[in-house]
PDB file of C-alpha atoms in Angstrom:
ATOM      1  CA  UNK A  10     -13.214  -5.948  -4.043  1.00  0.00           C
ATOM      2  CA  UNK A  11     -13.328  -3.005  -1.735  1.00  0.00           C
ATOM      3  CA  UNK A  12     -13.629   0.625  -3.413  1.00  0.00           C
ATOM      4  CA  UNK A  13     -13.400   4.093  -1.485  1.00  0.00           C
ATOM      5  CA  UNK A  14     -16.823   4.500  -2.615  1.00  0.00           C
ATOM      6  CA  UNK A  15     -17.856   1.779  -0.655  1.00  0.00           C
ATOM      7  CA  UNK A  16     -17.069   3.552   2.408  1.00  0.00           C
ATOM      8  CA  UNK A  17     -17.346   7.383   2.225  1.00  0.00           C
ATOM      9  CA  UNK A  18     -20.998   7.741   2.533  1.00  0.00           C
ATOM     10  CA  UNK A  19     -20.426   6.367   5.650  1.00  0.00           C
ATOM     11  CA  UNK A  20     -18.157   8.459   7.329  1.00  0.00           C
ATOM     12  CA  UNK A  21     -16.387  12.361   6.649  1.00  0.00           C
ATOM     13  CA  UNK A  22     -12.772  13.076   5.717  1.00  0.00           C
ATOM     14  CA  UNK A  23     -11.145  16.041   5.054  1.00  0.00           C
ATOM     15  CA  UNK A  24     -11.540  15.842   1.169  1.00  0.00           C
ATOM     16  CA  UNK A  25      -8.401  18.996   1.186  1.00  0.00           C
ATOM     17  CA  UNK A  26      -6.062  16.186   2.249  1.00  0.00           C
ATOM     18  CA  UNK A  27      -7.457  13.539  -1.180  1.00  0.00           C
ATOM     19  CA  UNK A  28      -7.333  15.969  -3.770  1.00  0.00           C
ATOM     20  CA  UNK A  29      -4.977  15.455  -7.271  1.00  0.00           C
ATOM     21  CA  UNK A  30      -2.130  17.356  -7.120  1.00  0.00           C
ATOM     22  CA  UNK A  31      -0.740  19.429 -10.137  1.00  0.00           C
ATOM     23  CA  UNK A  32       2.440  18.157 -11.990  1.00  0.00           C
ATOM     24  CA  UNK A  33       4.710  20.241  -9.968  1.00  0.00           C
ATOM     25  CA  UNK A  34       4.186  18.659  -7.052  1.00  0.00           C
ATOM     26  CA  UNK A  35       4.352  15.047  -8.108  1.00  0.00           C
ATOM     27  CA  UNK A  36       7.526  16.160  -9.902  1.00  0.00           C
ATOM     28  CA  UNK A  37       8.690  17.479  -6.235  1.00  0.00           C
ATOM     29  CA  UNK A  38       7.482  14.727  -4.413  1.00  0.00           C
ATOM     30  CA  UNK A  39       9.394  12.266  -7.012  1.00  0.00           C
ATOM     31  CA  UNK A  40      12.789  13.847  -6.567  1.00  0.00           C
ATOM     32  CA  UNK A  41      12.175  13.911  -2.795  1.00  0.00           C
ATOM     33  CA  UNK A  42      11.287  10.574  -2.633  1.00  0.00           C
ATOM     34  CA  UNK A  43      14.434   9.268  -4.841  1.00  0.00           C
ATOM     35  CA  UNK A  44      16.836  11.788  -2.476  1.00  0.00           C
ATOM     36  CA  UNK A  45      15.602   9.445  -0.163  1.00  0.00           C
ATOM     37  CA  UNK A  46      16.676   6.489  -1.943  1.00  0.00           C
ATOM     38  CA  UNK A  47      13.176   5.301  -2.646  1.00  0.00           C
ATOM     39  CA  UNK A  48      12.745   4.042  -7.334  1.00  0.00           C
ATOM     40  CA  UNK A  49       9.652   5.846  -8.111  1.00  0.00           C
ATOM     41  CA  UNK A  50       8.372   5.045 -11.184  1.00  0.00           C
ATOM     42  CA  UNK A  51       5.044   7.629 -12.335  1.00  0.00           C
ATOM     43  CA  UNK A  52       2.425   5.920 -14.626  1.00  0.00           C
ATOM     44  CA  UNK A  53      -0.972   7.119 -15.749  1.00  0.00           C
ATOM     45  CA  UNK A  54      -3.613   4.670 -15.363  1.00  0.00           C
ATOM     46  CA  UNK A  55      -4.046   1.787 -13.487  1.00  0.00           C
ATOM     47  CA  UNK A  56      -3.693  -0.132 -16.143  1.00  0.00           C
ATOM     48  CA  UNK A  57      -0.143   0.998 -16.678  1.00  0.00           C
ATOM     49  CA  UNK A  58       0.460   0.425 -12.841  1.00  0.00           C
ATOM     50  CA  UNK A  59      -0.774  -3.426 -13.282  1.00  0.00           C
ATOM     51  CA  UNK A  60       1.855  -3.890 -16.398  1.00  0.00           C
ATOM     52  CA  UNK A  61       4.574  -1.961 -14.138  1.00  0.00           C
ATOM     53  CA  UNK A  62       4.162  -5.145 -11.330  1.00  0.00           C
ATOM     54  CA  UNK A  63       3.870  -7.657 -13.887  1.00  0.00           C
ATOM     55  CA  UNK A  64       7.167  -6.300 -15.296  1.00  0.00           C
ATOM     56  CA  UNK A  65       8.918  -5.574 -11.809  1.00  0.00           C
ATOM     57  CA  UNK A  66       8.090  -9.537 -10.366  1.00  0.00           C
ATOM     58  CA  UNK A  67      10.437 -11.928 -11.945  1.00  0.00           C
ATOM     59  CA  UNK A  68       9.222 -15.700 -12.094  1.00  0.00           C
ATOM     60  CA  UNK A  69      10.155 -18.154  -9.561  1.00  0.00           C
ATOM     61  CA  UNK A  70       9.873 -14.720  -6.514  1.00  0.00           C
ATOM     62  CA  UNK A  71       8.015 -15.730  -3.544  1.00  0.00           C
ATOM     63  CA  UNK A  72       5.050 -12.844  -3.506  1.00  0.00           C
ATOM     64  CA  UNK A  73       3.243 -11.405  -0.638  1.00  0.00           C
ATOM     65  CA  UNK A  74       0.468  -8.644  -0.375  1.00  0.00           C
ATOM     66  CA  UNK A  75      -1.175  -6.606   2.721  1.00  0.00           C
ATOM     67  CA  UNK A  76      -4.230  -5.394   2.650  1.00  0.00           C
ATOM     68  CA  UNK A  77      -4.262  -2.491  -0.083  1.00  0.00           C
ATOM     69  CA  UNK A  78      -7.464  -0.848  -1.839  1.00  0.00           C
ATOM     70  CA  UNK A  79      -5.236   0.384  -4.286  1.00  0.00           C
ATOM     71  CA  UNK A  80      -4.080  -3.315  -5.375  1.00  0.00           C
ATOM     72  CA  UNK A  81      -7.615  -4.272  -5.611  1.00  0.00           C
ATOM     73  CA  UNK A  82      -8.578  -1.254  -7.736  1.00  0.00           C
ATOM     74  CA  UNK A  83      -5.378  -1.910 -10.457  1.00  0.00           C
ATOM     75  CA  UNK A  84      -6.656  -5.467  -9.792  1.00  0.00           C
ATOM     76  CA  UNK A  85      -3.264  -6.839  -8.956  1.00  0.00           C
ATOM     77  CA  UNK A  86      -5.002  -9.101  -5.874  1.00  0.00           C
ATOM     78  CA  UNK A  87      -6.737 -11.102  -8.583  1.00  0.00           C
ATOM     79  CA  UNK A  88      -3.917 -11.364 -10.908  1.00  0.00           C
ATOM     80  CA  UNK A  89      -2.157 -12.615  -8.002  1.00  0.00           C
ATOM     81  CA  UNK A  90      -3.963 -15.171  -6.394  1.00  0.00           C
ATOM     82  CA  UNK A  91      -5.477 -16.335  -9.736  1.00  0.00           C
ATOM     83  CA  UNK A  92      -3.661 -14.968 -12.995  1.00  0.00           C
ATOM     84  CA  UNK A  93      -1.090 -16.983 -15.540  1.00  0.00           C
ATOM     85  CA  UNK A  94       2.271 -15.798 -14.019  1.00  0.00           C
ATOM     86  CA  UNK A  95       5.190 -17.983 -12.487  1.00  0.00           C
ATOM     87  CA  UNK A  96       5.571 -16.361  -9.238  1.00  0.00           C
ATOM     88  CA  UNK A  97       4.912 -18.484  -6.154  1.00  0.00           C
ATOM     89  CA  UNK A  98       1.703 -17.003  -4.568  1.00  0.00           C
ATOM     90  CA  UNK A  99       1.859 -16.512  -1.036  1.00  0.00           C
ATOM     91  CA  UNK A 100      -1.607 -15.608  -0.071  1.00  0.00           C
ATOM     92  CA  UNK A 101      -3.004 -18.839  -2.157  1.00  0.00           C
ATOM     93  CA  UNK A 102      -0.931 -21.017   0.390  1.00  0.00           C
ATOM     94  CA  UNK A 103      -1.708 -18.575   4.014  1.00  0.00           C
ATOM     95  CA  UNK A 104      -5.751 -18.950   3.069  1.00  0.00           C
ATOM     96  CA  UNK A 105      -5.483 -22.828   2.465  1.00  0.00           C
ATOM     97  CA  UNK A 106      -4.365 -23.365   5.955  1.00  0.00           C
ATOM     98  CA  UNK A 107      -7.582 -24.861   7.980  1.00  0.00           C
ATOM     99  CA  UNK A 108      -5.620 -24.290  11.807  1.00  0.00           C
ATOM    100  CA  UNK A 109      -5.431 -20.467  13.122  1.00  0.00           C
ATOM    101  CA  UNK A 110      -1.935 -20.947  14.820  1.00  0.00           C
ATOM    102  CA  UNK A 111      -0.579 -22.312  11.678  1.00  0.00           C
ATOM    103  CA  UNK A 112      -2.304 -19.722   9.657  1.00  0.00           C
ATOM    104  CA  UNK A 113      -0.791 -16.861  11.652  1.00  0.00           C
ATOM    105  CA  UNK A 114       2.464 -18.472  11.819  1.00  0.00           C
ATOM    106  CA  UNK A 115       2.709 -18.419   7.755  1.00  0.00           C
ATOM    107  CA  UNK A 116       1.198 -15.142   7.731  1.00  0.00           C
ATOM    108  CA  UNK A 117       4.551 -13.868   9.624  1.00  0.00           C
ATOM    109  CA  UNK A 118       6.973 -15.823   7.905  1.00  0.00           C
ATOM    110  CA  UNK A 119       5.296 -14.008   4.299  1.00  0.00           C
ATOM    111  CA  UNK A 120       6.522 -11.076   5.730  1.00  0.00           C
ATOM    112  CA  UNK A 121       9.499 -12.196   4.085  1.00  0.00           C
ATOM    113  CA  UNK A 122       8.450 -12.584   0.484  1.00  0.00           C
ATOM    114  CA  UNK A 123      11.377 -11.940  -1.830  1.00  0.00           C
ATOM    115  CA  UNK A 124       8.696  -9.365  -3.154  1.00  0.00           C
ATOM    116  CA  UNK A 125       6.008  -7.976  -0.964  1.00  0.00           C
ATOM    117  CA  UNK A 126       3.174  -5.301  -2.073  1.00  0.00           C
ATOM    118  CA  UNK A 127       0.858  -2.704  -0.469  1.00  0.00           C
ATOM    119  CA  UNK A 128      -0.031   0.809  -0.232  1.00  0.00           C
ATOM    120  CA  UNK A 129       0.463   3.162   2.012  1.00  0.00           C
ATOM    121  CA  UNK A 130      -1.640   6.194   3.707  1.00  0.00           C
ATOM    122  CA  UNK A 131      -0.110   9.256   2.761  1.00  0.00           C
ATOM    123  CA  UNK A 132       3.010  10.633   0.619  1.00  0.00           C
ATOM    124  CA  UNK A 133       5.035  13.868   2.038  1.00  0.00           C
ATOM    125  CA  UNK A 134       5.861  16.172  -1.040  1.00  0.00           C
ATOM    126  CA  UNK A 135       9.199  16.026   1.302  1.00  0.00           C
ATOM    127  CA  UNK A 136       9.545  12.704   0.631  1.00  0.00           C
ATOM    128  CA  UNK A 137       8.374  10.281   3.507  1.00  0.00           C
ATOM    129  CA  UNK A 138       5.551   7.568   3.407  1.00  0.00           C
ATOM    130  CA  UNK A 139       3.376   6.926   6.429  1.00  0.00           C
ATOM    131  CA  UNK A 140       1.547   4.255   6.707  1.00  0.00           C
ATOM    132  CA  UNK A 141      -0.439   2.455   9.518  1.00  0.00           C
ATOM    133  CA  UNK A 142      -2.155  -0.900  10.691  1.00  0.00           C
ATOM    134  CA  UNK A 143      -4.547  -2.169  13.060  1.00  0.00           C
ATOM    135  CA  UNK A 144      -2.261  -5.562  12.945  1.00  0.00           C
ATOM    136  CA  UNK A 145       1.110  -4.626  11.629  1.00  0.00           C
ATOM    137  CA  UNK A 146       0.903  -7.323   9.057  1.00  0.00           C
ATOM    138  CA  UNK A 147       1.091  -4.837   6.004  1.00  0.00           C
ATOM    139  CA  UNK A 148       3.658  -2.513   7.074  1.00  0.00           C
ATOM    140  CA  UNK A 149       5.416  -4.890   8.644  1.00  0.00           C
ATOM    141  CA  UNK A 150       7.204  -6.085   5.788  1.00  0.00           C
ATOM    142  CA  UNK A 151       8.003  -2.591   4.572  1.00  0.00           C
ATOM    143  CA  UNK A 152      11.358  -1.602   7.151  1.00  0.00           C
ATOM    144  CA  UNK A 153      13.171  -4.663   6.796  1.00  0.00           C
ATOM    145  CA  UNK A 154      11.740  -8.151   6.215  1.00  0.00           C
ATOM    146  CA  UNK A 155      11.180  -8.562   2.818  1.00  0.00           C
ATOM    147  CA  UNK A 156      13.947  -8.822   0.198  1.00  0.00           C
ATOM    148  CA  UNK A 157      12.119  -6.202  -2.389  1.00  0.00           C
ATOM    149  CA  UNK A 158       9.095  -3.694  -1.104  1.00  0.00           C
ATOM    150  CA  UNK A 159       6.872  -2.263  -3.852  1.00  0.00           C
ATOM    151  CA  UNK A 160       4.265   0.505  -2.676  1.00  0.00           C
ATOM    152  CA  UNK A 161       1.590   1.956  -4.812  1.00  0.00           C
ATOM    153  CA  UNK A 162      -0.498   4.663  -4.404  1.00  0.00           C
ATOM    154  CA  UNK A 163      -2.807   7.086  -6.510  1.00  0.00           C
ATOM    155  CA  UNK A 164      -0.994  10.770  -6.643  1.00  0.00           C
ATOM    156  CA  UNK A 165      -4.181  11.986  -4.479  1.00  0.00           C
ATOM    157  CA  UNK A 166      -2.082  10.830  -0.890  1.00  0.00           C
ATOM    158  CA  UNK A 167       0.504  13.323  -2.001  1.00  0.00           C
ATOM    159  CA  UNK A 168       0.269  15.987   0.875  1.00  0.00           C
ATOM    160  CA  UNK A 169       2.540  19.028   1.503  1.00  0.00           C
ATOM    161  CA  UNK A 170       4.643  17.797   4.164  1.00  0.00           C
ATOM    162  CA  UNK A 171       4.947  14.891   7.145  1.00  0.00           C
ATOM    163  CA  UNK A 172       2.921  16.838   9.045  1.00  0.00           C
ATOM    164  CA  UNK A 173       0.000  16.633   6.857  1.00  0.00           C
ATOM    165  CA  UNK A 174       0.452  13.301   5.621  1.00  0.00           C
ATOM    166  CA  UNK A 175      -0.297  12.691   9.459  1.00  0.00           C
ATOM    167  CA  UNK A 176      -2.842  14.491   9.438  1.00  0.00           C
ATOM    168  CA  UNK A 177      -4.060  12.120   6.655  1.00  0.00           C
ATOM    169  CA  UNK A 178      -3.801   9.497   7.838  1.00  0.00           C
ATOM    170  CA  UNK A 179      -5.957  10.095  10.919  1.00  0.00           C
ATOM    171  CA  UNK A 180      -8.595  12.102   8.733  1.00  0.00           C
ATOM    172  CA  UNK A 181      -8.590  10.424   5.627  1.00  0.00           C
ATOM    173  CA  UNK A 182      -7.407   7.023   5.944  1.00  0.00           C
ATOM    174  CA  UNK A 183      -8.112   5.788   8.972  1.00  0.00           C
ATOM    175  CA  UNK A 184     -12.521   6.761   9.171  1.00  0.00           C
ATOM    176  CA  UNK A 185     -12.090   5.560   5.770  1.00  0.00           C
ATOM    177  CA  UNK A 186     -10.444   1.770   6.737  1.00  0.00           C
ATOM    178  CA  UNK A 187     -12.365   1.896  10.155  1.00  0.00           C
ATOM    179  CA  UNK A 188     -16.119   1.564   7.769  1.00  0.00           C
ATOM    180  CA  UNK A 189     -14.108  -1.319   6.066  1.00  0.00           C
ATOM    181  CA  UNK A 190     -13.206  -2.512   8.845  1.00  0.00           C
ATOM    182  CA  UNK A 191     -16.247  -3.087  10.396  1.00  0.00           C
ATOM    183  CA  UNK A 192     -18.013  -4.465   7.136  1.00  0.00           C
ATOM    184  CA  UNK A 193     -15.017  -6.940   6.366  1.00  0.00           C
ATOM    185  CA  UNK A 194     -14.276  -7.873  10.113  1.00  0.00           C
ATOM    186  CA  UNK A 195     -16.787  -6.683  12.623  1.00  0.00           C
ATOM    187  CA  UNK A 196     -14.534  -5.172  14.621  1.00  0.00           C
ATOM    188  CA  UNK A 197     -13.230  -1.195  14.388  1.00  0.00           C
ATOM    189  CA  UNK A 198      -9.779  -0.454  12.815  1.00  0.00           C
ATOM    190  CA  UNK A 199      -7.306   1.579  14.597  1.00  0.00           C
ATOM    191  CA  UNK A 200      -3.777   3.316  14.254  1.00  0.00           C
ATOM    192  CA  UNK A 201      -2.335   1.046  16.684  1.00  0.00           C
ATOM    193  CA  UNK A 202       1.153   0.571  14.393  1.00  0.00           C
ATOM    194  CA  UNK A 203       2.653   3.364  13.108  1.00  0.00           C
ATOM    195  CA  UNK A 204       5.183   3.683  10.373  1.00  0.00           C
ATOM    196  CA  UNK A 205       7.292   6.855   9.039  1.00  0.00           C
ATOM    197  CA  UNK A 206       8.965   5.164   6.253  1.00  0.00           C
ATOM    198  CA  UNK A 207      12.018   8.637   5.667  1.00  0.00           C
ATOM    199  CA  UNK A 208      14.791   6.567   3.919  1.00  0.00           C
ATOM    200  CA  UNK A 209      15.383   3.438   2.175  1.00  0.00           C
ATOM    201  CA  UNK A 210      19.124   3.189   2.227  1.00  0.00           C
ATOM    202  CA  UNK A 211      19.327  -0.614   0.549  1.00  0.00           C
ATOM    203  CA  UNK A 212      19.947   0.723  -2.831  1.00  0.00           C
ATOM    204  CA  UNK A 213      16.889  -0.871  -5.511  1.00  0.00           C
ATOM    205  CA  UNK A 214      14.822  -2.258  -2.595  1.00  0.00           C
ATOM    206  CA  UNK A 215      11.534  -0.294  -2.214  1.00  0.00           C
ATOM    207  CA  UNK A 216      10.096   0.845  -5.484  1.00  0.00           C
ATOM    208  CA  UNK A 217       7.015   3.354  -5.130  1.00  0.00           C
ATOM    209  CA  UNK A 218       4.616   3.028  -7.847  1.00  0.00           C
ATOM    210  CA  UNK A 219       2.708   6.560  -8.609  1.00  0.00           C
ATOM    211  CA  UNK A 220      -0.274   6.446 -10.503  1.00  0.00           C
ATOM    212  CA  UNK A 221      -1.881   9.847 -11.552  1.00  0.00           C
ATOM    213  CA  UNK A 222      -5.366   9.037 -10.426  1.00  0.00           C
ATOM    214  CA  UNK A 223      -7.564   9.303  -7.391  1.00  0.00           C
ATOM    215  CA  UNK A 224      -7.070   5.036  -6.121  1.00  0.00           C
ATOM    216  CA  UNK A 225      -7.188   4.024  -2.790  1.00  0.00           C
ATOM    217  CA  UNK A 226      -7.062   5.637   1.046  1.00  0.00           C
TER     218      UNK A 226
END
């Protein structure tokens, strides 16, 4: 499991843009994100945020995750690929799969998981996510392919605007992902793909988890 400990000694961010907001301005950032048809449901702990998945997942849902410090941190990765539940595991069958054409092949069609998790890099108060990959094989599930898109973040990527939750992404999240990068893969990251997720006008289909703690980059 990766943690942003792991990482920051290694590089600098701009620790303005990873601070915990006050109430207000998750309250703000809540009714901005549900204005833009986004559920948002707040929880305390990451404990609470782990129960809130459990709960959201029926049995017998196809389930898919990208790559998401925040999901290792609540420890839904593990519960995933190795807890009692009834959902059908995606990543259990991708990693089982000896030949790299095949491999990538399944990794695409996951992308349409009747439920697919991840995080994103940043949270406008005004009510957009940004996110980015070195791949595309997080956020590209989040637009359109899969059926039912949750995202969950600690409050701390809530920034005042798009704007600076660009900014964040390029000064926190990226140096941040680059260090991991290069431990996990031994290769750099970069922002090659690019998403400004403003609406989600399928009414129910993205739900954006909010935990009120400092998780994830």
């Amino acid at each position: 499991m990766s943690e942003k400990a792991d990482y920051a000694a290694d590089t600098e961010i701009d620790e303005s843009l990873d601070q915990l907001p006050d109430d207000e301005t998750v309250e703000e950032a809540v009714q901005n994100l549900e204005a833009n048809g986004f559920e948002v449901v707040v929880v305390d702990s990451a404990e609470a945020a782990l129960a809130t998945l459990k709960g959201h997942i029926p049995d017998g849902a196809s389930v898919m995750n990208g790559h998401s410090t925040t999901l290792e941190e609540i420890g839904f990765d593990e519960y995933l690929t190795e807890g009692d539940h009834e959902w059908e595991a995606l990543p259990n069958e991708i990693w089982s799969i000896d030949d790299d054409a095949e491999r990538q092949a399944a990794r695409r069609e996951a992308q349409t998981a009747d439920h697919f998790l991840g995080s994103v890099n940043a949270i406008a108060k005004t009510g957009e996510l940004v996110a980015a990959d070195r791949s595309g094989s997080r956020i590209g599930a989040y637009p359109f392919a899969a059926a039912n898109v949750t995202i969950v973040s600690g409050v701390n990527k809530i920034v005042e605007d798009l704007d600076a939750a660009l900014d964040r992404l390029e000064s926190v999240a990226y140096p941040l992902e680059n260090e991991r990068a290069k431990e996990a893969y031994g290769v750099e990251s970069a922002i090659a793909k690019q998403l400004i997720f403003r609406q989600e006008l399928e009414d129910g289909r993205t739900t954006v988890v909010l935990i009120r703690d400092q998780l994830g980059y």
